[in-house]
CSV table of C-alpha atoms in Angstrom, one decimal:
chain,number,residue,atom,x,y,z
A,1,UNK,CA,84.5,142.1,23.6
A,2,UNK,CA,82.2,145.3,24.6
A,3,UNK,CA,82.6,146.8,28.0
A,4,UNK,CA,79.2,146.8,30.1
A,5,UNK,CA,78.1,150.2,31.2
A,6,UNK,CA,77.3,149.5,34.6
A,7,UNK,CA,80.2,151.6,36.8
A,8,UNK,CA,79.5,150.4,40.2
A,9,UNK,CA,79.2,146.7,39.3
A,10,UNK,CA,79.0,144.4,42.5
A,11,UNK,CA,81.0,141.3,42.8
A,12,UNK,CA,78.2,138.7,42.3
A,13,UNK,CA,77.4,140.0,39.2
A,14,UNK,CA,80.9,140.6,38.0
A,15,UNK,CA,81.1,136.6,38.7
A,16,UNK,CA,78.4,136.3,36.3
A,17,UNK,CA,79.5,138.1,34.0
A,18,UNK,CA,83.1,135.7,34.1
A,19,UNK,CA,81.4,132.6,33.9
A,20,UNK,CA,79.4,133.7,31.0
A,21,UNK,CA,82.1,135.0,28.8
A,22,UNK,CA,84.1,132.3,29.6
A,23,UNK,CA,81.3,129.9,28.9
A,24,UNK,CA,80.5,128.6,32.2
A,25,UNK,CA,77.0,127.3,32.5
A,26,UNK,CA,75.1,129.6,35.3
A,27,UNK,CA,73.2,127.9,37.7
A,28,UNK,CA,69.7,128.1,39.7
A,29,UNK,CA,71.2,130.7,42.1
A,30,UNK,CA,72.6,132.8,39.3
A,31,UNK,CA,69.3,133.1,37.6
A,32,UNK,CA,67.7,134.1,40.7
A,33,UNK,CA,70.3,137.1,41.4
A,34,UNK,CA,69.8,138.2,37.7
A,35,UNK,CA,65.9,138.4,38.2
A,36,UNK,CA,66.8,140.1,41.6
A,37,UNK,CA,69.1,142.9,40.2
A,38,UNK,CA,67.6,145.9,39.1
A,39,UNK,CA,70.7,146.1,37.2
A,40,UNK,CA,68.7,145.5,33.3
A,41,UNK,CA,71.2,147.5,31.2
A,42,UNK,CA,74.1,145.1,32.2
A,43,UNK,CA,71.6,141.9,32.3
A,44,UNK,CA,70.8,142.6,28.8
A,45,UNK,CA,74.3,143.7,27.1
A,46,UNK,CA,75.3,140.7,28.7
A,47,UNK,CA,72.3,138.8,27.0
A,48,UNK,CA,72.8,140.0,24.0
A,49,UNK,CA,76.9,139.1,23.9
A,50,UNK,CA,75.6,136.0,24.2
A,51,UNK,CA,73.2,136.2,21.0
A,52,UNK,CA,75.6,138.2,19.1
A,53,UNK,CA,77.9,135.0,19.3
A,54,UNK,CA,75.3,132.7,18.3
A,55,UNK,CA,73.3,134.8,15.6
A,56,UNK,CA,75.1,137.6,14.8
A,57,UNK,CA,72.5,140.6,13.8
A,58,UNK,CA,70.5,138.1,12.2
A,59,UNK,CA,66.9,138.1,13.3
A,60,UNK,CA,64.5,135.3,11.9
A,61,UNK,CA,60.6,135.1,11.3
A,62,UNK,CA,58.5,132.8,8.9
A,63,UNK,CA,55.1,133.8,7.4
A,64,UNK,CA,53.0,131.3,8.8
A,65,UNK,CA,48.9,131.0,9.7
A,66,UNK,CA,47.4,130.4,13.0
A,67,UNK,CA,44.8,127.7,12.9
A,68,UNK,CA,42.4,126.6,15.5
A,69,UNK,CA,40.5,123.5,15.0
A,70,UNK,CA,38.0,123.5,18.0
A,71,UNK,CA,38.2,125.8,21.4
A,72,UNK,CA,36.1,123.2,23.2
A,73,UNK,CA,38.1,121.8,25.8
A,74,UNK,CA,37.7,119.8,28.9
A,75,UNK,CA,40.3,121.3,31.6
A,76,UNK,CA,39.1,124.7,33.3
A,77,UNK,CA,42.9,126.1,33.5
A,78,UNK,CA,42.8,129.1,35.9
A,79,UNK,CA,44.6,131.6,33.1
A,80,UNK,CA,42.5,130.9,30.1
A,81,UNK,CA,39.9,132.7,28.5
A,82,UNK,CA,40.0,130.7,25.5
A,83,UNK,CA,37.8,127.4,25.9
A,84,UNK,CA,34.2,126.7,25.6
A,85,UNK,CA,32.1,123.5,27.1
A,86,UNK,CA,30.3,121.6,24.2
A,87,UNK,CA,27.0,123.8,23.8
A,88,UNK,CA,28.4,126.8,25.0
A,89,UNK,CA,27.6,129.8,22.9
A,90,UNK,CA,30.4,130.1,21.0
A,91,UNK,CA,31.7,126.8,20.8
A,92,UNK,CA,33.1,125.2,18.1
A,93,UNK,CA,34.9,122.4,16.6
A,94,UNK,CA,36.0,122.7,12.3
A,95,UNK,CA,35.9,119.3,10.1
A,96,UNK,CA,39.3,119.4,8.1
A,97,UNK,CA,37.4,120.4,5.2
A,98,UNK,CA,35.4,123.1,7.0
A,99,UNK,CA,39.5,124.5,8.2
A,100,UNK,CA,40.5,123.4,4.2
A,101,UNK,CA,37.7,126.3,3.1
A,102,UNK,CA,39.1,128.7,6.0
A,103,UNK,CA,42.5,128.6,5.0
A,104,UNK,CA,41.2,128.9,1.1
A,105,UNK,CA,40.0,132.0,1.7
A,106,UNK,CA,42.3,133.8,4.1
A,107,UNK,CA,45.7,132.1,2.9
A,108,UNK,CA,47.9,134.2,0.9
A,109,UNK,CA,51.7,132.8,-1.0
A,110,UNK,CA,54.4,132.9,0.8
A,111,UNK,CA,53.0,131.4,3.6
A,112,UNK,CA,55.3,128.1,5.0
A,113,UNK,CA,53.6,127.0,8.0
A,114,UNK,CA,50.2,126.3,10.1
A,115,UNK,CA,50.5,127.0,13.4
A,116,UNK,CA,47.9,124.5,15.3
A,117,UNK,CA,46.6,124.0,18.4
A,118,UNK,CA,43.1,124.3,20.3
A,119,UNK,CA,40.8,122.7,23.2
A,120,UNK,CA,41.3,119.7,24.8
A,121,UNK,CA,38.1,118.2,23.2
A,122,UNK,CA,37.2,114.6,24.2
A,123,UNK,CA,33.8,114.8,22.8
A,124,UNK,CA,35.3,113.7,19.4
A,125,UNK,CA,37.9,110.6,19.1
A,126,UNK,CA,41.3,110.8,18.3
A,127,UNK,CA,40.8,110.1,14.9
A,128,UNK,CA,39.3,113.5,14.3
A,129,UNK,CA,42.6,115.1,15.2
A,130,UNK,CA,44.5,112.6,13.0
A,131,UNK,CA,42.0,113.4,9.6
A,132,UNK,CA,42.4,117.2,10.9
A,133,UNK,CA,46.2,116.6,9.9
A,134,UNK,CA,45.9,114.9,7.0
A,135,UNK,CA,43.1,117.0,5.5
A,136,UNK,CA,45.3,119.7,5.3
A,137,UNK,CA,48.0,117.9,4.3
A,138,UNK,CA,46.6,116.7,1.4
A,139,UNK,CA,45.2,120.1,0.3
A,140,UNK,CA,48.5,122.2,1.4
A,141,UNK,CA,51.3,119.7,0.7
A,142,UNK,CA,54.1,122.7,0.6
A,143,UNK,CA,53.1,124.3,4.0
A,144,UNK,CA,54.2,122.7,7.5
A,145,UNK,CA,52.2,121.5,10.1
A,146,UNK,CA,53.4,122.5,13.4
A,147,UNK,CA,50.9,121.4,15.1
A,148,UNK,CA,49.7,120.6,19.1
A,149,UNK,CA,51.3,121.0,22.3
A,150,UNK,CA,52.5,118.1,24.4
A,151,UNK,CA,49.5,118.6,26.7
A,152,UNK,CA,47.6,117.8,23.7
A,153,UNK,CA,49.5,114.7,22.6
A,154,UNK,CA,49.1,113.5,26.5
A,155,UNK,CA,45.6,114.2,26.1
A,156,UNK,CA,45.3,112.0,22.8
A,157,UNK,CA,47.0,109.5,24.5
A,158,UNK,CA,44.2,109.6,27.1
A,159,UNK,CA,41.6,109.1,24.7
A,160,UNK,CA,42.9,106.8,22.5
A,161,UNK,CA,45.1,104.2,24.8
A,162,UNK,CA,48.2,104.5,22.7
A,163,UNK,CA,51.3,105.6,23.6
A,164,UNK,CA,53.0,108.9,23.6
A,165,UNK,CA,55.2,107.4,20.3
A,166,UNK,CA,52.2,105.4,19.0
A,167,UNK,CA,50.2,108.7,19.0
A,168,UNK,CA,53.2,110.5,17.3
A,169,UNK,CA,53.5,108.1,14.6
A,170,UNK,CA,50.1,107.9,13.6
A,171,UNK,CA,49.9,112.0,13.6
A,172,UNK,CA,53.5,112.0,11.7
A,173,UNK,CA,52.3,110.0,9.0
A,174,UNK,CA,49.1,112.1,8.5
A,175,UNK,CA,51.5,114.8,7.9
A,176,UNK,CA,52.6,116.3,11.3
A,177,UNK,CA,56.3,117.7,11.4
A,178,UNK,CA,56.7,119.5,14.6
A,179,UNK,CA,55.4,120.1,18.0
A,180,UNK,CA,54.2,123.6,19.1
A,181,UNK,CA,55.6,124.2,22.6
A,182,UNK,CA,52.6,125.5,24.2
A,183,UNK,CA,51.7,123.6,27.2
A,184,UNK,CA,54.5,124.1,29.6
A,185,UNK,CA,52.7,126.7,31.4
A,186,UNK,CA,55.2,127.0,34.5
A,187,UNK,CA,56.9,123.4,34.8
A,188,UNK,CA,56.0,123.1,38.9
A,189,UNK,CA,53.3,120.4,39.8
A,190,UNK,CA,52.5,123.0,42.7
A,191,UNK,CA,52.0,125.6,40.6
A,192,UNK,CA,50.0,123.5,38.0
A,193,UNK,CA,47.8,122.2,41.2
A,194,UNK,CA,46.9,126.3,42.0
A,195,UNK,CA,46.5,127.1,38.5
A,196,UNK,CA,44.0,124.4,37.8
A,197,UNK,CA,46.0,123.3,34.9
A,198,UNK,CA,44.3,120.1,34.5
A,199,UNK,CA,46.8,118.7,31.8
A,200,UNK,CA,50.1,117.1,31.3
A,201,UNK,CA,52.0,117.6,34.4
A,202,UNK,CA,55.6,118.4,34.3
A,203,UNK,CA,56.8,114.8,33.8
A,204,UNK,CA,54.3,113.8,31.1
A,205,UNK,CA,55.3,117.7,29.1
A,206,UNK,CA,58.5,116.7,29.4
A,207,UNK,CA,58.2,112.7,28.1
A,208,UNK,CA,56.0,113.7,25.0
A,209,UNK,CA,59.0,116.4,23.9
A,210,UNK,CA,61.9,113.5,24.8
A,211,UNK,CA,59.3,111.1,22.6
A,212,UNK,CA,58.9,113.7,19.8
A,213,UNK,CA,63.0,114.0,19.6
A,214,UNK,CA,64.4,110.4,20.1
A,215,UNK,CA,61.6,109.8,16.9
A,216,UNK,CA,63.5,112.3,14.7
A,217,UNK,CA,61.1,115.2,15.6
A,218,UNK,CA,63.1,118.9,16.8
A,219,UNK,CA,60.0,120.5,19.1
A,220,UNK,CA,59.4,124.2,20.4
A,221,UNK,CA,58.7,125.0,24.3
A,222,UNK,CA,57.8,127.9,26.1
A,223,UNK,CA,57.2,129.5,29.6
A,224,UNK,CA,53.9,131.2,30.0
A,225,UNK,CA,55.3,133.5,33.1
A,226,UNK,CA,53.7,136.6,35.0
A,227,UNK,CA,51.0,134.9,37.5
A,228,UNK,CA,51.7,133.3,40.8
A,229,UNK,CA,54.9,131.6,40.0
A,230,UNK,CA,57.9,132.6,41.7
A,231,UNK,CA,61.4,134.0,39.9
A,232,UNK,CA,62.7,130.8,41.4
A,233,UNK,CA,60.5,128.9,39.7
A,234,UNK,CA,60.9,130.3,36.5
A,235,UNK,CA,64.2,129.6,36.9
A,236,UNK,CA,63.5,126.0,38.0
A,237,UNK,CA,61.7,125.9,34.6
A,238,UNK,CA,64.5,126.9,32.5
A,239,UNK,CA,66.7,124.3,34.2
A,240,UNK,CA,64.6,121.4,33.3
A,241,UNK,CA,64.1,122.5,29.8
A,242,UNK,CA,68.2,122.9,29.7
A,243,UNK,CA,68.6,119.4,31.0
A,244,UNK,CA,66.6,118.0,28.6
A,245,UNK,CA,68.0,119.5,26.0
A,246,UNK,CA,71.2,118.2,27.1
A,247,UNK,CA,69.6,114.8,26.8
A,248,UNK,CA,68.4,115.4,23.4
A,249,UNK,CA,69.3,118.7,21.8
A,250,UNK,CA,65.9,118.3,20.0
A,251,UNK,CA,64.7,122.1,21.1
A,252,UNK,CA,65.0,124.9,18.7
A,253,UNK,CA,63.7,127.4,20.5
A,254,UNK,CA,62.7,129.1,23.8
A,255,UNK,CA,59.2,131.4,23.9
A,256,UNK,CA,58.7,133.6,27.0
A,257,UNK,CA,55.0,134.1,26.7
A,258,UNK,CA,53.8,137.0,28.9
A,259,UNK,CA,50.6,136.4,30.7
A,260,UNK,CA,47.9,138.2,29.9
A,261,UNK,CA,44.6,139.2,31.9
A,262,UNK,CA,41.3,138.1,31.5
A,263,UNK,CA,40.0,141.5,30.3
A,264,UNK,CA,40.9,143.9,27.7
A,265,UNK,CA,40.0,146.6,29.9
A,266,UNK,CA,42.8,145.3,32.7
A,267,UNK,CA,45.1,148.1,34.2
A,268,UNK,CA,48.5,147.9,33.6
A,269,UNK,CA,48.7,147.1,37.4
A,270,UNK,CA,47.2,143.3,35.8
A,271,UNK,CA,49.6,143.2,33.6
A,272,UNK,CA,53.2,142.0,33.2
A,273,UNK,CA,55.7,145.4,32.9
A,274,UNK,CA,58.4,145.8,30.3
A,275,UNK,CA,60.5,146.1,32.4
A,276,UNK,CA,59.7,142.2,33.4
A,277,UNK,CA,59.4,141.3,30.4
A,278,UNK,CA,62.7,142.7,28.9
A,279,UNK,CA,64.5,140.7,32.0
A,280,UNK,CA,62.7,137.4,31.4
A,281,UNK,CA,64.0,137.4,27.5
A,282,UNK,CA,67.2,138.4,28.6
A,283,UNK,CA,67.7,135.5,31.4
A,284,UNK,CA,66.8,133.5,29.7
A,285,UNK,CA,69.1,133.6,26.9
A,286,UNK,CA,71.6,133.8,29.6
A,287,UNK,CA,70.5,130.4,31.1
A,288,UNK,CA,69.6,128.3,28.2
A,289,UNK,CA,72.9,128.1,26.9
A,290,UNK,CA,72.2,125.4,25.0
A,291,UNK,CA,69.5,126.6,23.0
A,292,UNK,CA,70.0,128.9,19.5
A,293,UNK,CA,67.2,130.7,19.4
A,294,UNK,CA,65.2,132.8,22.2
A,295,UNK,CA,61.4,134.4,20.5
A,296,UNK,CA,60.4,138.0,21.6
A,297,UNK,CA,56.6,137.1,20.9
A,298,UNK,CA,55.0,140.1,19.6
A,299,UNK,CA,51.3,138.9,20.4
A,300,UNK,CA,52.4,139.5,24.0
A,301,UNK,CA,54.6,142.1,24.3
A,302,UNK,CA,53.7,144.3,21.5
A,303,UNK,CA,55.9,145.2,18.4
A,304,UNK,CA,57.6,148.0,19.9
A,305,UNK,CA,58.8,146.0,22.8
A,306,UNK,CA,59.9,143.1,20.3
A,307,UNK,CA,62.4,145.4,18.5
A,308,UNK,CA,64.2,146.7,21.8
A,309,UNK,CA,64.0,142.5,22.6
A,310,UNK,CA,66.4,142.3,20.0
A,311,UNK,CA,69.0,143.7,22.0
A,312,UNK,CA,68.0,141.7,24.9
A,313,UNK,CA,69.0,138.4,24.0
A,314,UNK,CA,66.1,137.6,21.4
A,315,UNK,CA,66.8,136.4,18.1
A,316,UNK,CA,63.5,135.7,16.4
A,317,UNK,CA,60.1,137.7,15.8
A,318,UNK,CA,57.8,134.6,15.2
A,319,UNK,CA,56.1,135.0,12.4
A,320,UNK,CA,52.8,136.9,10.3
A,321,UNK,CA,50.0,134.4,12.5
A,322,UNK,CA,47.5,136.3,10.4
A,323,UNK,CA,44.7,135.8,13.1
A,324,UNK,CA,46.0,134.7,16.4
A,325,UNK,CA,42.8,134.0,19.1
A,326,UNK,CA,44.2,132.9,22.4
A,327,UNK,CA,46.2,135.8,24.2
A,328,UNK,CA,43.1,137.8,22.4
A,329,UNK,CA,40.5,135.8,23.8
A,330,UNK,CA,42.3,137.0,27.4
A,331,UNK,CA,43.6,140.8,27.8
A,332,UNK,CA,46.1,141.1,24.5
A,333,UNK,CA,45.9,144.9,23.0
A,334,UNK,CA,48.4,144.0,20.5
A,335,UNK,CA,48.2,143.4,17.0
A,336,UNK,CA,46.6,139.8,15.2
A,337,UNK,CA,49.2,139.5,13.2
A,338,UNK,CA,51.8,141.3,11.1
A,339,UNK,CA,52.5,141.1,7.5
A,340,UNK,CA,56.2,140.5,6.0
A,341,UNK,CA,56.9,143.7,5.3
A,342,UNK,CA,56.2,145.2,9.2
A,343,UNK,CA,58.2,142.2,9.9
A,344,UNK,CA,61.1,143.7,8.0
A,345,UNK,CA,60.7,147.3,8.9
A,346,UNK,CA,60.4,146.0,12.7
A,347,UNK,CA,63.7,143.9,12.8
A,348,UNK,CA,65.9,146.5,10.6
A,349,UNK,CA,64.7,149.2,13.1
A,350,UNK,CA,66.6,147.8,15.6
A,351,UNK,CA,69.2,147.7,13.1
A,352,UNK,CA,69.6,144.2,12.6
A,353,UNK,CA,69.4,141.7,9.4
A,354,UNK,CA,65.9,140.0,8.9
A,355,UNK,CA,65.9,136.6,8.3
A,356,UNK,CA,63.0,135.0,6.2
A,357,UNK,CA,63.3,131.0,7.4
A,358,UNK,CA,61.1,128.0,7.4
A,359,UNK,CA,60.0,126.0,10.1
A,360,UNK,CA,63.2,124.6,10.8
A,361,UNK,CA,65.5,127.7,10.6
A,362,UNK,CA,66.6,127.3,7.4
A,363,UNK,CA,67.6,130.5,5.7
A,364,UNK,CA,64.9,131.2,2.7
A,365,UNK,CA,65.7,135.2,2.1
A,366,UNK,CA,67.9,138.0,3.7
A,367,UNK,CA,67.0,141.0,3.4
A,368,UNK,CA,70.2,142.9,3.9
């Protein structure tokens, strides 16, 4: 067992400590101390103990594509630069054969996964997203569709009068294999009220993920962190996503997604620190005890920030994207994408093993 370096070590955190190593769930006024503590050397050893028993040195990635089908959307959510009304200059919304030519000419091999979400468009009937599905399907057979949020299946719901599993099913058998886990946002109605977040409130996120895994389907959720929300509440957050992955175990991963500003041109002053967002990876691996995986998400935090990550708790690097659009369409400096090889070179230098994987996290390559 390594020895934390901290030398004056108060008691609350030496309790902490205890219970983790001697795998003892922490609890909402834990995570609130560790967010507290400016104490990030022994949060994040600590953090990483914990990933170290779970994953080793292995750190995983996929090469998969970022696809958005329309960014015309009808909620006005407070933090997003991304929608368009219908008519808007720069609107759009992609027939599946108009994304089929798309991905034609910007897909390259290798790569095991579509990554899709986009607006909450209700000028165009439930059906649209279904053929979306299925047009790609039929044209990619070999590549994964992870595909919508749960705000977006409680949307379809909306505008189709099926249920949450009636809307699954139909989207399953046009090809759909996972959920994406955008959506969460921060998991407080209050919050959701302030932010204008004029989707799936925390009881009807949480119902389309129970839906998705009592149906066979393992989903993805995140926290979208860094605005007006409390610590408490991101701990609050974390505790509801545990529970229900008690409930199910259908979760294979956690994504801290750092919020970014409106504008390119935002200070650093309008932005989230390292500092915060090194500490929100590594409490969160320290929380979710239940889950395998914790993403350091480059698109937010920047590559350079993703490889110290790895010794923060995080055990996966996301994947190539290609030509992500929605942190970009707010403040995100960082890169689009990133090819395999970066990939590689940015997980072995932080001296750990990359781990090529699929959608699932099975094991395709190691590159020792």
């Amino acid at each position: 067992m390594s020895t934390l370096i901290t030398p004056h070590m108060d008691a609350r955190m030496a309790n902490i400590i205890e219970k983790v190593r001697g795998g003892e769930r922490l609890n909402l006024e834990d995570g609130v101390y560790l967010y507290e503590s400016n104490d990030l050397l022994t949060i994040g050893q600590l953090a990483n103990e914990v990933n170290q028993r779970k994953n080793g040195n292995k750190v995983y990635f996929i090469e998969n594509m970022s696809l958005y089908f329309t960014n015309v959307c009808e909620s006005r959510c407070a933090f997003c630069n991304f929608r368009k009304d219908e008519g808007e200059d720069g609107a759009y919304t992609l027939s599946g054969e108009e994304m089929v030519q798309y991905v034609q000419q910007h897909i390259h091999p290798g790569v095991r996964e579509f990554h899709i979400v986009g607006g909450h468009n209700d000028n165009v009937p439930f059906q649209y997203y279904v053929d979306s599905l299925k047009a790609l399907n039929e044209h990619f057979p070999d590549v994964t569709l992870k595909a919508y949020t749960a705000a977006e299946i409680d949307f379809f719901t909306r505008i189709s009068g099926l249920s949450i599993r009636e809307v699954l099913e139909q989207l399953r058998a046009a090809g759909l294999k996972t959920l994406t886990g955008g959506g969460a946002e921060i998991l407080s109605d209050q919050y959701r009220k302030k932010m204008r977040v004029d989707k799936a409130n925390v009881e009807e996120y949480l119902e389309v993920h129970r839906t998705a895994h009592n149906i066979g389907m393992r989903t993805h959720t995140t926290m979208l962190y860094g605005s007006i929300e409390s610590r408490e509440d991101r701990i609050r957050h974390m505790l509801q996503i545990r529970e229900l992955q008690d409930e199910t175990g259908g979760f294979m991963v956690f994504i801290p997604l750092s919020m970014q500003p409106k504008n390119k041109n935002a200070g650093i002053m309008r932005r989230n620190s390292a500092y915060e967002d090194l500490k929100t990876i590594a409490v969160s691996r320290l929380m979710l005890d239940n889950f395998d995986h914790i993403k350091a998400y480059f698109i937010n935090i920047g590559a350079q920030l993703t490889q110290v990550a790895l010794s923060f708790g995080a055990s996966d690097v996301h994947g190539t994207i290609l030509k992500e659009r929605i942190s970009h369409a707010a403040g995100a400096l960082t890169p689009e994408g990133l090819t395999r090889e970066e990939l590689i070179w940015l997980v072995k230098g932080a001296g750990r093993i990359p781990v090529e994987r699929d959608t699932f996290y099975n094991e395709i390559k190691v590159y020792e």
